[in-house]
């Protein structure tokens, strides 16, 4: 099935505020060379300096960086903000909330499109968005109330019928994105609509004036208020005459998209740049800036570009940070991301007709002890310490520190333990029969694992280090097509279940809602491992039930699910991350953390006509 692919940096947190998760690059992207990980790790071991004692806890490390710019200089009127879209690949340009699939396009969408709801610091929907809401646990409903005066950028009013239209698009049988999942099927009438048995979604009750919408759920749990239902409208009057299959590729998505955010698209150079201009009728108030230009820049060029004043804002590589810790003309903002890197195992296929993942118990990596051994064999702590300089951290679970209330902190995760990896492989029957240093299958046949991983910043160093780690426990691992894979091509192959791939390294930005059904559910197209189990189903059902309003019950179920995920190992979480953003000294009112909670771009100001050098 052909899909439109757009891809990380981060479900960036902007992606979350747009209503979903986003695919990330497992690392960053740069060509800077440095000693091999094996060399650095060996030097540390010889110096008797245990790696883990030198790692600062994630929250303590993040606390070193502010999340907002402090700038007391007087502002100029207007001006154009220059933003680097940091990527080694061209952006795909699927600029429609229903269809984008990665954080590059999410960054672009964040300037002109937004959710109807905004969220507080705990990721719970508040009353400060373009719509307000109330809910009824007993009736299992959320009622949205649209504010008056909110306009699309072509001047037409935004109504809640535009949100109904977005539901009709995503729930259509012709929809080919990954967003149609359990969260949509939890709304009354969605399954019947998706199956073609109904012309409308019965659980969406729109008022006659189209300014009030009651959403009826099958199960009503707390995650619904944390991004657990779709709140990103698309204009029916603009897209209504375009078929769902054609919408992602249409010029109204790729060249002339509209939203109701603070800036509107002025010009797009496909894959290279987008120029925005102020949307003077923005519902929160006219933006302070005249416009914004986002331009694709390779990560290795960012330090020089920021120093030379070519950009005002740029995501800064944590790998390069150590060499640029005290900049003169810009400052760093930082926060822990709702993102994690992981090694995933291809364990089945996606059945689009049934909208279901189909687990294959005969998959090459179906033996759970084999998967666990693969996890224990890699020294991810060394990668975090020696490449990311304490700004990435060993991930013990796929629930990130930003959702700490739900974390099972008793899990140690897959810490580096090669001896345990060897024992697990022995127990699974994978032994070196012919003495060549590599293990054969339990049947005595040659055993090779094909691994897909993305090109990116020092990706070659990381790939060779991991391959060496696996070799040290007797596993022969080769790269997919014999090389690192370009970002877009990687996700096309992984999402398309290329049978040549046995395992892969990727990353997710998870968004506000930590409910595991979104990324790991039986009916989630985003579950690229295609793994399913009755244990997962049962726990996810409890997390998504009305019983979850009991905080102690919900916390316990999240911990049970993480324990089950750790034991069944459909994927190995590897690293959590801190995101650094470099901001030029002429910028005022830029808040990094606000971008994952509510829209503040309209408040940004400048103190000089050009970036300070």
Coordinates of C-alpha atoms in Angstrom, one line a residue:
X1 CA 0.0 0.0 0.0
X2 CA 1.5 3.3 -1.1
X3 CA 1.8 6.0 1.6
X4 CA 2.9 9.5 1.9
X5 CA 6.1 9.8 4.0
X6 CA 7.3 12.7 6.0
X7 CA 9.6 12.3 8.9
X8 CA 12.2 13.1 13.2
X9 CA 13.5 15.2 14.7
X10 CA 10.5 14.6 17.0
X11 CA 5.3 12.3 18.1
X12 CA 8.9 17.3 18.1
X13 CA 6.2 18.1 20.6
X14 CA 4.6 20.3 18.0
X15 CA 3.5 17.1 16.4
X16 CA 1.7 16.2 19.6
X17 CA -0.2 19.4 19.7
X18 CA -1.3 18.7 16.1
X19 CA -3.0 15.7 17.4
X20 CA -0.7 12.7 17.1
X21 CA 2.7 11.1 17.2
X22 CA 5.4 11.7 14.7
X23 CA 8.2 9.6 13.4
X24 CA 11.7 10.7 14.3
X25 CA 15.2 10.1 13.1
X26 CA 16.8 7.8 15.6
X27 CA 19.7 10.3 15.9
X28 CA 20.5 13.7 14.5
X29 CA 22.4 14.4 11.3
X30 CA 26.0 15.6 10.8
X31 CA 29.2 14.5 9.3
X32 CA 31.5 15.4 12.2
X33 CA 34.1 12.7 12.8
X34 CA 35.4 11.5 16.1
X35 CA 37.0 8.4 17.7
X36 CA 35.0 5.2 17.5
X37 CA 32.7 4.4 20.4
X38 CA 34.6 1.2 21.0
X39 CA 37.9 3.2 21.4
X40 CA 36.3 5.7 23.9
X41 CA 34.6 3.0 25.9
X42 CA 37.8 0.9 26.2
X43 CA 39.7 4.0 27.3
X44 CA 37.1 4.6 30.0
X45 CA 37.2 1.0 31.2
X46 CA 41.0 1.0 31.4
X47 CA 40.8 4.2 33.5
X48 CA 38.3 2.4 35.8
X49 CA 35.7 5.1 35.4
X50 CA 32.3 3.4 35.2
X51 CA 30.2 5.0 32.6
X52 CA 27.0 5.1 34.6
X53 CA 28.5 7.2 37.4
X54 CA 29.3 10.0 35.0
X55 CA 25.7 10.3 33.7
X56 CA 23.6 13.1 35.0
X57 CA 19.9 12.2 35.5
X58 CA 17.7 13.5 32.7
X59 CA 15.8 16.1 34.7
X60 CA 18.9 17.5 36.3
X61 CA 20.6 17.8 32.9
X62 CA 17.5 19.5 31.4
X63 CA 17.3 21.9 34.3
X64 CA 20.6 23.5 33.2
X65 CA 18.8 25.1 30.2
X66 CA 16.0 27.6 30.3
X67 CA 12.8 26.9 28.3
X68 CA 12.2 30.5 27.3
X69 CA 14.3 33.4 26.0
X70 CA 15.0 36.3 28.4
X71 CA 15.6 39.5 26.4
X72 CA 15.0 43.0 27.9
X73 CA 16.1 44.9 24.8
X74 CA 13.4 47.1 23.0
X75 CA 11.6 45.5 20.1
X76 CA 11.4 46.7 16.6
X77 CA 8.2 46.7 14.7
X78 CA 7.6 43.5 12.6
X79 CA 10.6 41.8 11.0
X80 CA 11.1 38.3 9.7
X81 CA 12.2 35.4 11.8
X82 CA 14.7 33.0 10.2
X83 CA 14.3 29.4 11.3
X84 CA 16.5 26.5 10.3
X85 CA 14.6 23.3 9.6
X86 CA 17.4 21.0 10.5
X87 CA 17.5 17.9 8.4
X88 CA 19.8 16.0 6.1
X89 CA 16.8 15.2 3.8
X90 CA 14.3 17.4 2.0
X91 CA 11.0 17.8 3.8
X92 CA 8.1 15.9 2.2
X93 CA 5.6 18.8 2.4
X94 CA 2.4 17.0 3.4
X95 CA 1.0 20.1 5.1
X96 CA -2.3 18.7 6.2
X97 CA -2.9 17.7 9.9
X98 CA -4.7 14.5 8.8
X99 CA -1.8 13.2 6.7
X100 CA 1.6 14.4 7.9
X101 CA 3.7 11.6 9.3
X102 CA 6.9 13.2 10.7
X103 CA 8.2 16.0 12.8
X104 CA 9.7 18.0 9.8
X105 CA 6.3 18.6 8.4
X106 CA 4.9 19.0 11.9
X107 CA 7.3 21.9 12.4
X108 CA 6.0 23.6 9.3
X109 CA 2.4 22.9 10.3
X110 CA 3.0 24.4 13.7
X111 CA 3.3 27.9 12.2
X112 CA 0.0 28.0 10.4
X113 CA -2.1 25.2 11.9
X114 CA -3.2 24.3 15.4
X115 CA -5.5 22.2 17.5
X116 CA -8.8 23.5 18.6
X117 CA -7.7 22.8 22.2
X118 CA -4.7 23.9 24.1
X119 CA -3.1 22.0 26.9
X120 CA -1.6 22.7 30.4
X121 CA 1.7 21.6 31.8
X122 CA 0.4 18.2 32.6
X123 CA -0.8 17.7 29.0
X124 CA -4.5 18.0 30.0
X125 CA -6.7 20.0 27.7
X126 CA -7.6 23.4 29.2
X127 CA -10.0 26.1 28.2
X128 CA -7.6 28.4 26.4
X129 CA -7.9 27.1 22.8
X130 CA -10.1 28.1 19.9
X131 CA -12.7 25.8 21.4
X132 CA -13.6 25.2 25.0
X133 CA -15.0 21.9 26.3
X134 CA -16.8 20.1 29.1
X135 CA -17.2 16.4 29.7
X136 CA -19.5 13.9 31.3
X137 CA -17.9 10.7 32.6
X138 CA -21.2 8.9 33.1
X139 CA -22.6 9.9 29.7
X140 CA -19.1 9.2 28.1
X141 CA -19.2 12.5 26.2
X142 CA -17.0 15.5 25.5
X143 CA -18.8 18.6 24.3
X144 CA -16.8 21.2 22.3
X145 CA -17.9 24.8 22.1
X146 CA -16.4 26.8 19.2
X147 CA -15.4 30.4 19.9
X148 CA -16.8 33.0 17.5
X149 CA -14.5 34.9 15.2
X150 CA -12.0 32.2 14.5
X151 CA -11.2 32.2 10.8
X152 CA -9.5 30.1 8.2
X153 CA -6.7 32.0 6.4
X154 CA -9.0 32.4 3.3
X155 CA -11.4 34.4 5.5
X156 CA -14.1 31.6 6.0
X157 CA -15.2 30.9 9.6
X158 CA -13.9 27.8 11.4
X159 CA -16.8 25.7 12.6
X160 CA -17.0 22.3 14.3
X161 CA -18.3 20.9 11.0
X162 CA -14.6 21.2 9.9
X163 CA -13.6 18.9 12.8
X164 CA -16.4 16.4 11.7
X165 CA -14.9 16.6 8.2
X166 CA -11.5 15.7 9.6
X167 CA -13.0 12.6 11.3
X168 CA -14.7 11.6 8.1
X169 CA -11.4 11.8 6.2
X170 CA -9.3 9.8 8.7
X171 CA -12.1 7.2 9.3
X172 CA -12.7 6.8 5.5
X173 CA -12.0 3.4 4.0
X174 CA -9.8 5.3 1.5
X175 CA -7.6 6.8 4.2
X176 CA -4.0 5.5 4.0
X177 CA -2.3 7.4 6.8
X178 CA -1.4 5.8 10.2
X179 CA -3.7 7.8 12.4
X180 CA -6.8 5.6 12.2
X181 CA -6.6 3.5 15.3
X182 CA -8.3 2.5 18.5
X183 CA -8.7 6.2 19.6
X184 CA -11.0 6.7 16.6
X185 CA -12.7 3.4 16.9
X186 CA -13.6 4.3 20.5
X187 CA -16.1 6.8 19.1
X188 CA -19.6 5.5 18.5
X189 CA -20.4 4.9 14.9
X190 CA -16.8 5.0 13.6
X191 CA -16.5 1.3 12.9
X192 CA -19.7 1.3 10.9
X193 CA -18.7 4.4 9.0
X194 CA -15.2 2.9 8.2
X195 CA -16.9 -0.3 7.0
X196 CA -19.2 1.6 4.6
X197 CA -22.3 0.6 6.6
X198 CA -23.2 4.2 7.5
X199 CA -23.0 7.5 5.7
X200 CA -22.2 9.5 8.9
X201 CA -20.5 8.9 12.2
X202 CA -23.3 8.6 14.7
X203 CA -21.2 9.5 17.7
X204 CA -20.6 13.0 16.4
X205 CA -23.6 15.2 17.2
X206 CA -23.3 18.6 15.6
X207 CA -25.5 21.5 16.5
X208 CA -27.5 23.3 13.8
X209 CA -25.2 26.4 13.9
X210 CA -22.2 24.0 13.7
X211 CA -20.6 25.7 16.8
X212 CA -21.2 22.9 19.3
X213 CA -20.2 19.2 18.9
X214 CA -20.9 16.4 21.3
X215 CA -18.5 13.4 20.9
X216 CA -19.9 10.1 22.2
X217 CA -17.3 7.5 23.3
X218 CA -17.7 3.8 23.9
X219 CA -15.2 3.9 26.8
X220 CA -14.4 7.1 28.6
X221 CA -11.0 7.2 30.3
X222 CA -8.6 10.0 31.5
X223 CA -6.4 9.8 28.5
X224 CA -9.2 11.2 26.3
X225 CA -8.5 14.6 28.0
X226 CA -4.8 14.3 27.2
X227 CA -4.9 14.3 23.5
X228 CA -6.9 11.1 23.4
X229 CA -9.3 12.3 20.7
X230 CA -8.8 14.2 17.5
X231 CA -9.1 18.0 17.7
X232 CA -7.5 19.2 14.4
X233 CA -10.1 20.4 11.9
X234 CA -9.5 20.8 8.2
X235 CA -11.7 23.1 6.1
X236 CA -14.6 21.3 4.4
X237 CA -15.1 24.2 2.0
X238 CA -11.5 23.9 0.9
X239 CA -11.0 20.1 0.7
X240 CA -14.5 18.9 0.3
X241 CA -14.3 18.3 -3.5
X242 CA -11.1 16.2 -3.2
X243 CA -11.2 12.4 -2.8
X244 CA -9.5 11.1 0.4
X245 CA -7.1 9.1 -1.6
X246 CA -5.9 12.2 -3.5
X247 CA -5.9 14.7 -0.6
X248 CA -2.4 14.1 0.6
X249 CA -0.9 14.7 -2.8
X250 CA -3.2 17.5 -3.9
X251 CA -1.9 21.0 -4.5
X252 CA -4.0 22.3 -1.6
X253 CA -1.9 20.2 0.7
X254 CA 1.5 20.5 -1.0
X255 CA 1.5 24.1 -2.4
X256 CA -1.4 26.1 -1.0
X257 CA -2.3 24.8 2.5
X258 CA -4.4 26.9 4.8
X259 CA -5.0 26.8 8.6
X260 CA -6.2 29.1 11.3
X261 CA -2.8 29.6 13.0
X262 CA -0.8 32.8 13.4
X263 CA 1.0 32.8 10.0
X264 CA -0.2 31.8 6.6
X265 CA 1.8 30.2 3.8
X266 CA 3.2 32.7 1.3
X267 CA 5.5 30.6 -0.8
X268 CA 6.8 27.0 -0.8
X269 CA 10.0 25.8 -2.5
X270 CA 9.3 22.0 -2.4
X271 CA 11.6 20.2 0.0
X272 CA 13.7 23.3 0.7
X273 CA 11.9 26.2 2.3
X274 CA 8.6 27.7 3.3
X275 CA 7.9 31.4 3.7
X276 CA 5.1 32.5 6.0
X277 CA 3.4 35.9 6.4
X278 CA 1.4 37.3 9.3
X279 CA -2.2 36.3 9.4
X280 CA -3.6 39.5 10.6
X281 CA -7.0 38.0 11.5
X282 CA -5.5 35.4 13.8
X283 CA -8.0 34.8 16.6
X284 CA -5.5 35.4 19.4
X285 CA -4.4 38.7 17.9
X286 CA -2.2 39.9 15.1
X287 CA 1.3 38.4 15.3
X288 CA 4.1 40.7 16.2
X289 CA 6.3 39.5 13.3
X290 CA 5.7 40.3 9.6
X291 CA 6.7 36.8 8.7
X292 CA 8.8 33.6 9.2
X293 CA 11.1 31.7 6.8
X294 CA 11.9 28.1 7.5
X295 CA 14.8 26.7 5.4
X296 CA 16.3 23.2 5.4
X297 CA 19.8 23.1 6.7
X298 CA 22.1 20.1 7.2
X299 CA 22.8 19.6 10.9
X300 CA 26.6 19.8 10.5
X301 CA 26.2 23.3 9.1
X302 CA 24.1 24.6 12.0
X303 CA 26.9 25.8 14.4
X304 CA 28.6 27.9 11.7
X305 CA 25.2 29.2 10.4
X306 CA 24.2 30.3 13.9
X307 CA 27.6 31.9 14.6
X308 CA 27.4 33.8 11.3
X309 CA 23.9 35.0 12.1
X310 CA 22.2 33.3 9.2
X311 CA 19.4 32.0 11.4
X312 CA 17.5 33.0 14.5
X313 CA 16.3 29.6 15.6
X314 CA 17.7 26.1 15.0
X315 CA 17.6 22.8 16.7
X316 CA 21.1 22.1 17.8
X317 CA 22.8 18.7 17.8
X318 CA 23.5 17.3 21.2
X319 CA 26.5 15.6 19.6
X320 CA 28.0 19.0 18.6
X321 CA 27.0 20.9 21.8
X322 CA 30.2 20.1 23.6
X323 CA 32.2 22.1 21.1
X324 CA 29.9 25.1 21.3
X325 CA 28.9 25.4 24.9
X326 CA 29.4 29.2 25.3
X327 CA 28.1 30.9 22.2
X328 CA 28.3 34.7 22.0
X329 CA 25.4 35.6 19.7
X330 CA 22.8 33.0 20.7
X331 CA 21.6 31.0 23.7
X332 CA 20.3 27.5 24.2
X333 CA 16.9 26.4 25.4
X334 CA 16.4 22.8 26.4
X335 CA 13.8 20.4 27.6
X336 CA 13.2 16.6 27.9
X337 CA 11.3 15.4 24.9
X338 CA 8.3 13.1 24.8
X339 CA 10.5 11.0 22.5
X340 CA 12.4 7.8 22.6
X341 CA 14.7 5.8 20.3
X342 CA 14.2 2.0 20.0
X343 CA 15.3 -1.2 18.2
X344 CA 12.2 -2.7 16.8
X345 CA 11.6 -6.3 15.5
X346 CA 9.6 -7.1 12.4
X347 CA 7.2 -9.8 13.7
X348 CA 4.3 -9.7 11.3
X349 CA 2.3 -7.8 8.7
X350 CA -0.2 -5.0 8.6
X351 CA -3.6 -6.1 7.2
X352 CA -5.1 -2.9 5.8
X353 CA -8.4 -4.6 5.0
X354 CA -8.9 -5.6 8.6
X355 CA -7.1 -2.6 10.0
X356 CA -5.1 -4.9 12.2
X357 CA -1.6 -6.1 12.9
X358 CA -1.1 -9.8 12.2
X359 CA 1.6 -11.4 14.3
X360 CA 3.7 -14.1 12.7
X361 CA 4.9 -16.7 15.3
X362 CA 7.2 -18.0 12.6
X363 CA 9.1 -14.7 12.1
X364 CA 12.9 -14.9 12.2
X365 CA 13.0 -13.0 15.5
X366 CA 9.9 -14.6 17.1
X367 CA 11.9 -16.2 19.9
X368 CA 11.6 -13.7 22.8
X369 CA 14.9 -14.8 24.3
X370 CA 16.6 -14.0 21.1
X371 CA 15.1 -10.5 21.1
X372 CA 16.0 -10.0 24.8
X373 CA 19.6 -11.1 24.0
X374 CA 19.8 -8.5 21.2
X375 CA 18.8 -5.8 23.7
X376 CA 21.2 -6.9 26.4
X377 CA 24.1 -7.1 23.9
X378 CA 24.3 -3.4 23.1
X379 CA 26.0 -0.8 25.3
X380 CA 23.5 2.0 24.8
X381 CA 24.8 3.8 27.9
X382 CA 28.1 4.2 26.0
X383 CA 26.3 5.8 23.1
X384 CA 24.5 8.2 25.4
X385 CA 27.7 9.2 27.2
X386 CA 30.3 9.4 24.5
X387 CA 28.3 10.7 21.6
X388 CA 25.6 12.7 23.3
X389 CA 27.6 14.1 26.2
X390 CA 25.0 13.4 28.8
X391 CA 22.1 14.9 26.9
X392 CA 20.6 11.5 26.0
X393 CA 19.9 8.8 28.6
X394 CA 19.4 5.1 28.7
X395 CA 15.7 4.5 28.2
X396 CA 14.3 1.9 30.6
X397 CA 10.8 2.0 29.1
X398 CA 8.9 3.5 26.1
X399 CA 7.0 5.8 28.6
X400 CA 9.2 8.9 28.7
X401 CA 10.2 11.0 31.7
X402 CA 7.8 13.7 30.6
X403 CA 5.1 11.2 31.6
X404 CA 6.8 10.3 34.8
X405 CA 3.5 9.7 36.7
X406 CA 2.9 6.7 34.5
X407 CA 6.5 5.3 34.5
X408 CA 7.4 2.0 36.0
X409 CA 10.6 3.2 37.6
X410 CA 11.5 -0.2 39.0
X411 CA 12.4 -1.4 35.5
X412 CA 16.1 -1.2 34.8
X413 CA 15.6 -1.7 31.1
X414 CA 17.9 -3.5 28.8
X415 CA 21.2 -2.5 30.4
X416 CA 24.4 -3.7 28.8
X417 CA 25.0 -7.3 29.9
X418 CA 26.7 -9.4 27.2
X419 CA 27.0 -12.4 29.5
X420 CA 23.3 -12.5 30.0
X421 CA 22.8 -12.1 26.3
X422 CA 25.0 -15.1 25.7
X423 CA 23.1 -17.2 28.2
X424 CA 19.8 -16.3 26.6
X425 CA 21.1 -17.2 23.2
X426 CA 22.3 -20.5 24.5
X427 CA 18.9 -21.2 26.1
X428 CA 17.2 -20.4 22.9
X429 CA 19.4 -22.9 21.0
X430 CA 21.5 -20.4 19.1
X431 CA 25.0 -21.8 19.3
X432 CA 28.3 -21.4 17.4
X433 CA 28.4 -24.9 15.8
X434 CA 31.2 -24.4 13.3
X435 CA 33.5 -22.3 15.5
X436 CA 33.5 -19.2 13.2
X437 CA 32.5 -16.9 16.0
X438 CA 28.9 -16.6 14.9
X439 CA 25.9 -18.6 16.2
X440 CA 23.8 -20.8 14.0
X441 CA 20.0 -21.4 14.3
X442 CA 18.7 -24.2 16.6
X443 CA 18.6 -26.3 13.5
X444 CA 22.3 -25.7 12.8
X445 CA 21.8 -23.3 9.8
X446 CA 23.7 -20.1 9.2
X447 CA 21.9 -17.2 11.0
X448 CA 22.1 -13.6 9.8
X449 CA 19.9 -10.7 10.9
X450 CA 19.2 -7.9 8.5
X451 CA 19.0 -4.5 10.3
X452 CA 17.7 -1.3 8.9
X453 CA 18.9 2.0 10.4
X454 CA 18.8 5.6 9.1
X455 CA 21.6 7.7 7.8
X456 CA 22.3 10.7 10.1
X457 CA 24.7 12.3 12.5
X458 CA 27.5 9.8 13.2
X459 CA 25.0 7.1 12.2
X460 CA 27.9 5.1 10.7
X461 CA 29.8 5.2 14.0
X462 CA 26.7 4.0 15.9
X463 CA 25.9 1.3 13.4
X464 CA 29.3 -0.2 13.4
X465 CA 29.5 0.0 17.2
X466 CA 26.2 -1.9 17.5
X467 CA 27.2 -4.5 14.9
X468 CA 30.3 -5.1 16.9
X469 CA 28.4 -5.4 20.2
X470 CA 26.2 -8.0 18.5
X471 CA 29.2 -9.8 17.1
X472 CA 30.7 -10.0 20.6
X473 CA 27.8 -12.2 21.6
X474 CA 27.9 -14.3 18.4
X475 CA 25.2 -12.6 16.3
X476 CA 25.9 -11.8 12.7
X477 CA 24.1 -8.6 11.8
X478 CA 24.2 -6.9 8.4
X479 CA 22.8 -3.6 7.2
X480 CA 19.7 -3.5 5.0
X481 CA 20.9 -3.2 1.4
X482 CA 24.5 -3.1 2.9
X483 CA 24.3 0.5 3.9
X484 CA 22.5 3.2 6.0
X485 CA 19.1 4.1 4.7
X486 CA 17.9 7.6 3.9
X487 CA 15.2 8.9 6.2
X488 CA 12.2 8.8 3.9
X489 CA 13.2 5.5 2.2
X490 CA 13.7 4.0 5.6
X491 CA 10.2 4.7 6.8
X492 CA 8.7 3.6 3.5
X493 CA 10.4 0.2 3.8
X494 CA 9.6 -0.2 7.5
X495 CA 6.0 0.9 7.3
X496 CA 5.6 -1.2 4.1
X497 CA 6.8 -4.3 6.0
X498 CA 9.7 -5.0 3.6
X499 CA 10.3 -8.8 4.1
X500 CA 14.1 -8.2 3.8
X501 CA 14.1 -6.3 7.2
X502 CA 14.3 -8.4 10.4
X503 CA 14.9 -5.5 12.8
X504 CA 15.2 -1.7 12.6
X505 CA 16.3 1.3 14.7
X506 CA 13.9 4.2 14.8
X507 CA 12.3 6.8 17.1
X508 CA 8.9 8.1 18.1
X509 CA 7.8 11.4 19.5
X510 CA 4.8 10.2 21.4
X511 CA 2.7 13.3 22.0
X512 CA 0.6 14.0 25.0
X513 CA -1.3 10.7 25.4
X514 CA 0.9 7.9 26.7
X515 CA -1.9 5.3 26.1
X516 CA 0.0 2.4 24.5
X517 CA -2.8 1.7 22.1
X518 CA -1.5 4.5 19.9
X519 CA 1.9 3.1 19.1
X520 CA 1.7 -0.6 20.1
X521 CA -2.0 -1.5 19.8
X522 CA -3.4 -4.4 17.7
X523 CA -5.2 -1.9 15.5
X524 CA -2.5 0.7 15.2
X525 CA -0.8 1.1 11.8
X526 CA 2.0 2.9 13.7
X527 CA 2.9 -0.4 15.4
X528 CA 5.6 -1.2 13.0
X529 CA 6.7 -4.3 14.9
X530 CA 3.3 -5.8 14.0
X531 CA 3.5 -7.6 17.3
X532 CA 0.3 -8.4 19.2
X533 CA -0.5 -10.4 22.3
X534 CA -3.5 -11.1 24.5
X535 CA -1.7 -9.7 27.5
X536 CA -1.2 -6.4 25.7
X537 CA -4.8 -6.3 24.6
X538 CA -6.1 -7.0 28.1
X539 CA -4.0 -4.3 29.8
X540 CA -4.6 -1.7 27.1
X541 CA -8.4 -2.4 27.5
X542 CA -8.1 -1.7 31.2
X543 CA -6.1 1.5 30.6
X544 CA -8.7 2.7 28.2
X545 CA -11.7 1.8 30.4
X546 CA -13.8 3.9 32.7
X547 CA -12.0 2.3 35.7
X548 CA -9.0 4.3 34.7
X549 CA -10.5 7.4 36.5
X550 CA -9.2 5.7 39.6
X551 CA -5.6 7.2 39.6
X552 CA -4.1 4.3 41.6
X553 CA -5.7 1.7 39.2
X554 CA -4.5 3.6 36.1
X555 CA -0.9 3.9 37.5
X556 CA -0.8 0.2 38.3
X557 CA -2.1 -0.8 34.8
X558 CA 0.6 1.4 33.1
X559 CA 3.2 -0.3 35.2
X560 CA 1.8 -3.7 34.4
X561 CA 1.9 -2.9 30.7
X562 CA 5.5 -1.7 30.8
X563 CA 6.5 -4.9 32.6
X564 CA 4.7 -6.9 30.0
X565 CA 6.4 -4.9 27.2
X566 CA 9.8 -5.5 28.8
X567 CA 9.2 -9.2 29.1
X568 CA 7.7 -9.7 25.6
X569 CA 10.2 -7.4 24.0
X570 CA 8.6 -6.5 20.7
X571 CA 11.0 -3.6 20.7
X572 CA 14.0 -2.5 22.9
X573 CA 13.8 1.1 24.1
X574 CA 17.3 2.5 23.9
X575 CA 17.5 6.3 24.6
X576 CA 15.5 9.2 25.9
X577 CA 16.6 12.7 24.8
X578 CA 16.9 16.3 25.6
X579 CA 16.3 18.7 22.7
X580 CA 18.5 21.8 22.4
X581 CA 17.3 24.8 20.5
X582 CA 19.7 27.7 19.7
X583 CA 18.1 31.1 19.7
X584 CA 19.7 34.3 18.4
X585 CA 20.1 37.2 20.8
X586 CA 17.7 39.4 18.8
X587 CA 14.7 37.2 19.5
X588 CA 12.2 38.0 22.3
X589 CA 9.3 35.9 23.7
X590 CA 10.4 32.6 22.2
X591 CA 9.3 29.7 24.4
X592 CA 10.5 26.3 23.6
X593 CA 8.4 24.3 26.0
X594 CA 5.2 26.2 25.1
X595 CA 5.2 24.7 21.6
X596 CA 4.2 21.3 23.1
X597 CA 1.4 22.9 25.1
X598 CA -0.2 25.9 23.4
X599 CA 0.5 28.3 20.5
X600 CA 2.7 31.3 21.3
X601 CA 4.4 32.1 18.0
X602 CA 2.2 35.2 17.6
X603 CA 4.0 36.7 20.6
X604 CA 7.6 36.4 19.2
X605 CA 9.3 39.8 18.6
X606 CA 12.7 40.9 17.3
X607 CA 15.1 43.6 18.6
X608 CA 17.1 44.1 15.4
X609 CA 16.5 44.0 11.7
X610 CA 18.9 41.1 11.1
X611 CA 20.2 38.3 13.3
X612 CA 23.0 39.3 15.6
X613 CA 26.5 38.0 14.6

